[in-house]
């Protein structure tokens, strides 16, 4: 996939039914002669237009609330900051992502 990622994170439970996860992921290209790829293996961007290694950095906050064993509420907020490689192979846009869902167990 031509990617190195480093992903430190921390998880805390301030109360028994609540967990907070905070993490940062940095992405770099392994080979400067190669591009970056989708999760299914298709070429997303060629590496021919940039000699930059840093693809981007994503910071994620996740909140998980489990009031009882039958249901869980989860929310994720992530911010991806485009690195020099994406800036040099436009579009190099930053992205904010938010999602939430509820899981019910019967």
PDB file of C-alpha atoms in Angstrom:
ATOM      1  CA  UNK A   1       0.000   0.000   0.000  1.00  0.00           C
ATOM      2  CA  UNK A   2       3.113   2.225   0.145  1.00  0.00           C
ATOM      3  CA  UNK A   3       2.201   3.666   3.518  1.00  0.00           C
ATOM      4  CA  UNK A   4       3.750   3.860   6.956  1.00  0.00           C
ATOM      5  CA  UNK A   5       1.404   4.914   9.710  1.00  0.00           C
ATOM      6  CA  UNK A   6       2.122   5.696  13.330  1.00  0.00           C
ATOM      7  CA  UNK A   7      -0.968   5.763  15.538  1.00  0.00           C
ATOM      8  CA  UNK A   8      -0.558   6.573  19.238  1.00  0.00           C
ATOM      9  CA  UNK A   9      -3.817   6.695  21.186  1.00  0.00           C
ATOM     10  CA  UNK A  10      -5.184   6.897  24.686  1.00  0.00           C
ATOM     11  CA  UNK A  11      -8.406   5.547  26.122  1.00  0.00           C
ATOM     12  CA  UNK A  12      -9.925   6.677  29.422  1.00  0.00           C
ATOM     13  CA  UNK A  13     -13.114   5.815  31.270  1.00  0.00           C
ATOM     14  CA  UNK A  14     -14.061   8.713  33.537  1.00  0.00           C
ATOM     15  CA  UNK A  15     -17.213   6.781  34.526  1.00  0.00           C
ATOM     16  CA  UNK A  16     -17.964   3.060  34.254  1.00  0.00           C
ATOM     17  CA  UNK A  17     -20.407   3.475  31.331  1.00  0.00           C
ATOM     18  CA  UNK A  18     -18.394   6.045  29.360  1.00  0.00           C
ATOM     19  CA  UNK A  19     -15.174   5.602  27.412  1.00  0.00           C
ATOM     20  CA  UNK A  20     -13.245   8.293  25.538  1.00  0.00           C
ATOM     21  CA  UNK A  21     -10.652   7.417  22.901  1.00  0.00           C
ATOM     22  CA  UNK A  22      -8.258  10.008  21.503  1.00  0.00           C
ATOM     23  CA  UNK A  23      -5.762   9.186  18.798  1.00  0.00           C
ATOM     24  CA  UNK A  24      -3.507  10.677  16.178  1.00  0.00           C
ATOM     25  CA  UNK A  25      -2.413   8.866  13.017  1.00  0.00           C
ATOM     26  CA  UNK A  26       0.412  10.101  10.828  1.00  0.00           C
ATOM     27  CA  UNK A  27       0.699   8.750   7.254  1.00  0.00           C
ATOM     28  CA  UNK A  28       3.897   8.740   5.153  1.00  0.00           C
ATOM     29  CA  UNK A  29       4.806   7.182   1.808  1.00  0.00           C
ATOM     30  CA  UNK A  30       7.346   4.354   2.008  1.00  0.00           C
ATOM     31  CA  UNK A  31       8.630   4.826  -1.544  1.00  0.00           C
ATOM     32  CA  UNK A  32       8.879   8.282  -3.088  1.00  0.00           C
ATOM     33  CA  UNK A  33       8.719   6.680  -6.551  1.00  0.00           C
ATOM     34  CA  UNK A  34       5.274   5.212  -5.850  1.00  0.00           C
ATOM     35  CA  UNK A  35       1.853   6.779  -5.217  1.00  0.00           C
ATOM     36  CA  UNK A  36      -0.819   6.089  -2.630  1.00  0.00           C
ATOM     37  CA  UNK A  37      -3.591   3.522  -2.945  1.00  0.00           C
ATOM     38  CA  UNK A  38      -7.217   2.947  -1.941  1.00  0.00           C
ATOM     39  CA  UNK A  39      -8.102   0.284   0.625  1.00  0.00           C
ATOM     40  CA  UNK A  40      -9.001  -2.053  -2.261  1.00  0.00           C
ATOM     41  CA  UNK A  41      -5.592  -1.639  -3.905  1.00  0.00           C
ATOM     42  CA  UNK A  42      -6.404   0.819  -6.694  1.00  0.00           C
ATOM     43  CA  UNK A  43      -4.050   3.720  -7.335  1.00  0.00           C
ATOM     44  CA  UNK A  44      -5.471   6.854  -5.669  1.00  0.00           C
ATOM     45  CA  UNK A  45      -2.678   9.299  -6.608  1.00  0.00           C
ATOM     46  CA  UNK A  46       0.470   8.831  -8.601  1.00  0.00           C
ATOM     47  CA  UNK A  47       3.772   9.683  -6.979  1.00  0.00           C
ATOM     48  CA  UNK A  48       5.181  11.261 -10.149  1.00  0.00           C
ATOM     49  CA  UNK A  49       4.163  14.835  -9.262  1.00  0.00           C
ATOM     50  CA  UNK A  50       5.664  15.003  -5.764  1.00  0.00           C
ATOM     51  CA  UNK A  51       8.803  14.039  -3.894  1.00  0.00           C
ATOM     52  CA  UNK A  52       7.124  14.642  -0.505  1.00  0.00           C
ATOM     53  CA  UNK A  53       6.780  11.759   1.934  1.00  0.00           C
ATOM     54  CA  UNK A  54       4.138  13.102   4.402  1.00  0.00           C
ATOM     55  CA  UNK A  55       0.589  12.252   3.243  1.00  0.00           C
ATOM     56  CA  UNK A  56      -1.318  13.653   6.226  1.00  0.00           C
ATOM     57  CA  UNK A  57      -2.270  13.502   9.884  1.00  0.00           C
ATOM     58  CA  UNK A  58      -5.615  12.484  11.343  1.00  0.00           C
ATOM     59  CA  UNK A  59      -6.780  13.299  14.871  1.00  0.00           C
ATOM     60  CA  UNK A  60      -9.780  11.330  16.142  1.00  0.00           C
ATOM     61  CA  UNK A  61     -11.971  11.620  19.233  1.00  0.00           C
ATOM     62  CA  UNK A  62     -14.436   8.835  19.942  1.00  0.00           C
ATOM     63  CA  UNK A  63     -17.074   8.739  22.684  1.00  0.00           C
ATOM     64  CA  UNK A  64     -18.663   5.421  23.634  1.00  0.00           C
ATOM     65  CA  UNK A  65     -21.563   5.358  26.069  1.00  0.00           C
ATOM     66  CA  UNK A  66     -22.971   1.991  27.219  1.00  0.00           C
ATOM     67  CA  UNK A  67     -25.790   2.574  29.720  1.00  0.00           C
ATOM     68  CA  UNK A  68     -26.612  -1.145  29.817  1.00  0.00           C
ATOM     69  CA  UNK A  69     -25.506  -4.328  28.024  1.00  0.00           C
ATOM     70  CA  UNK A  70     -28.285  -4.029  25.425  1.00  0.00           C
ATOM     71  CA  UNK A  71     -27.397  -0.725  23.813  1.00  0.00           C
ATOM     72  CA  UNK A  72     -24.405   1.441  23.003  1.00  0.00           C
ATOM     73  CA  UNK A  73     -24.124   4.960  21.621  1.00  0.00           C
ATOM     74  CA  UNK A  74     -20.949   5.827  19.753  1.00  0.00           C
ATOM     75  CA  UNK A  75     -19.826   9.125  18.218  1.00  0.00           C
ATOM     76  CA  UNK A  76     -16.642   9.788  16.271  1.00  0.00           C
ATOM     77  CA  UNK A  77     -15.170  13.139  15.282  1.00  0.00           C
ATOM     78  CA  UNK A  78     -12.093  13.072  13.053  1.00  0.00           C
ATOM     79  CA  UNK A  79     -10.024  15.789  11.408  1.00  0.00           C
ATOM     80  CA  UNK A  80      -7.605  14.908   8.602  1.00  0.00           C
ATOM     81  CA  UNK A  81      -4.980  17.508   7.759  1.00  0.00           C
ATOM     82  CA  UNK A  82      -3.507  17.058   4.294  1.00  0.00           C
ATOM     83  CA  UNK A  83       0.261  16.708   4.237  1.00  0.00           C
ATOM     84  CA  UNK A  84       2.767  18.020   1.723  1.00  0.00           C
ATOM     85  CA  UNK A  85       2.236  15.087  -0.675  1.00  0.00           C
ATOM     86  CA  UNK A  86      -1.508  15.786  -0.985  1.00  0.00           C
ATOM     87  CA  UNK A  87      -0.869  19.532  -1.252  1.00  0.00           C
ATOM     88  CA  UNK A  88       1.493  18.892  -4.174  1.00  0.00           C
ATOM     89  CA  UNK A  89      -0.949  16.508  -5.916  1.00  0.00           C
ATOM     90  CA  UNK A  90      -4.231  18.473  -5.733  1.00  0.00           C
ATOM     91  CA  UNK A  91      -6.744  18.523  -4.335  1.00  0.00           C
ATOM     92  CA  UNK A  92      -4.951  18.640  -0.983  1.00  0.00           C
ATOM     93  CA  UNK A  93      -7.930  19.437   1.182  1.00  0.00           C
ATOM     94  CA  UNK A  94      -8.338  18.982   4.926  1.00  0.00           C
ATOM     95  CA  UNK A  95     -11.412  16.958   5.920  1.00  0.00           C
ATOM     96  CA  UNK A  96     -13.606  16.958   9.038  1.00  0.00           C
ATOM     97  CA  UNK A  97     -15.715  13.848   9.582  1.00  0.00           C
ATOM     98  CA  UNK A  98     -18.434  13.176  12.145  1.00  0.00           C
ATOM     99  CA  UNK A  99     -20.555  10.085  12.596  1.00  0.00           C
ATOM    100  CA  UNK A 100     -22.752   8.667  15.305  1.00  0.00           C
ATOM    101  CA  UNK A 101     -24.793   5.528  15.744  1.00  0.00           C
ATOM    102  CA  UNK A 102     -26.689   3.446  18.254  1.00  0.00           C
ATOM    103  CA  UNK A 103     -26.339  -0.313  18.602  1.00  0.00           C
ATOM    104  CA  UNK A 104     -29.245  -2.291  20.062  1.00  0.00           C
ATOM    105  CA  UNK A 105     -28.813  -5.936  21.076  1.00  0.00           C
ATOM    106  CA  UNK A 106     -31.838  -8.215  21.359  1.00  0.00           C
TER     107      UNK A 106
END
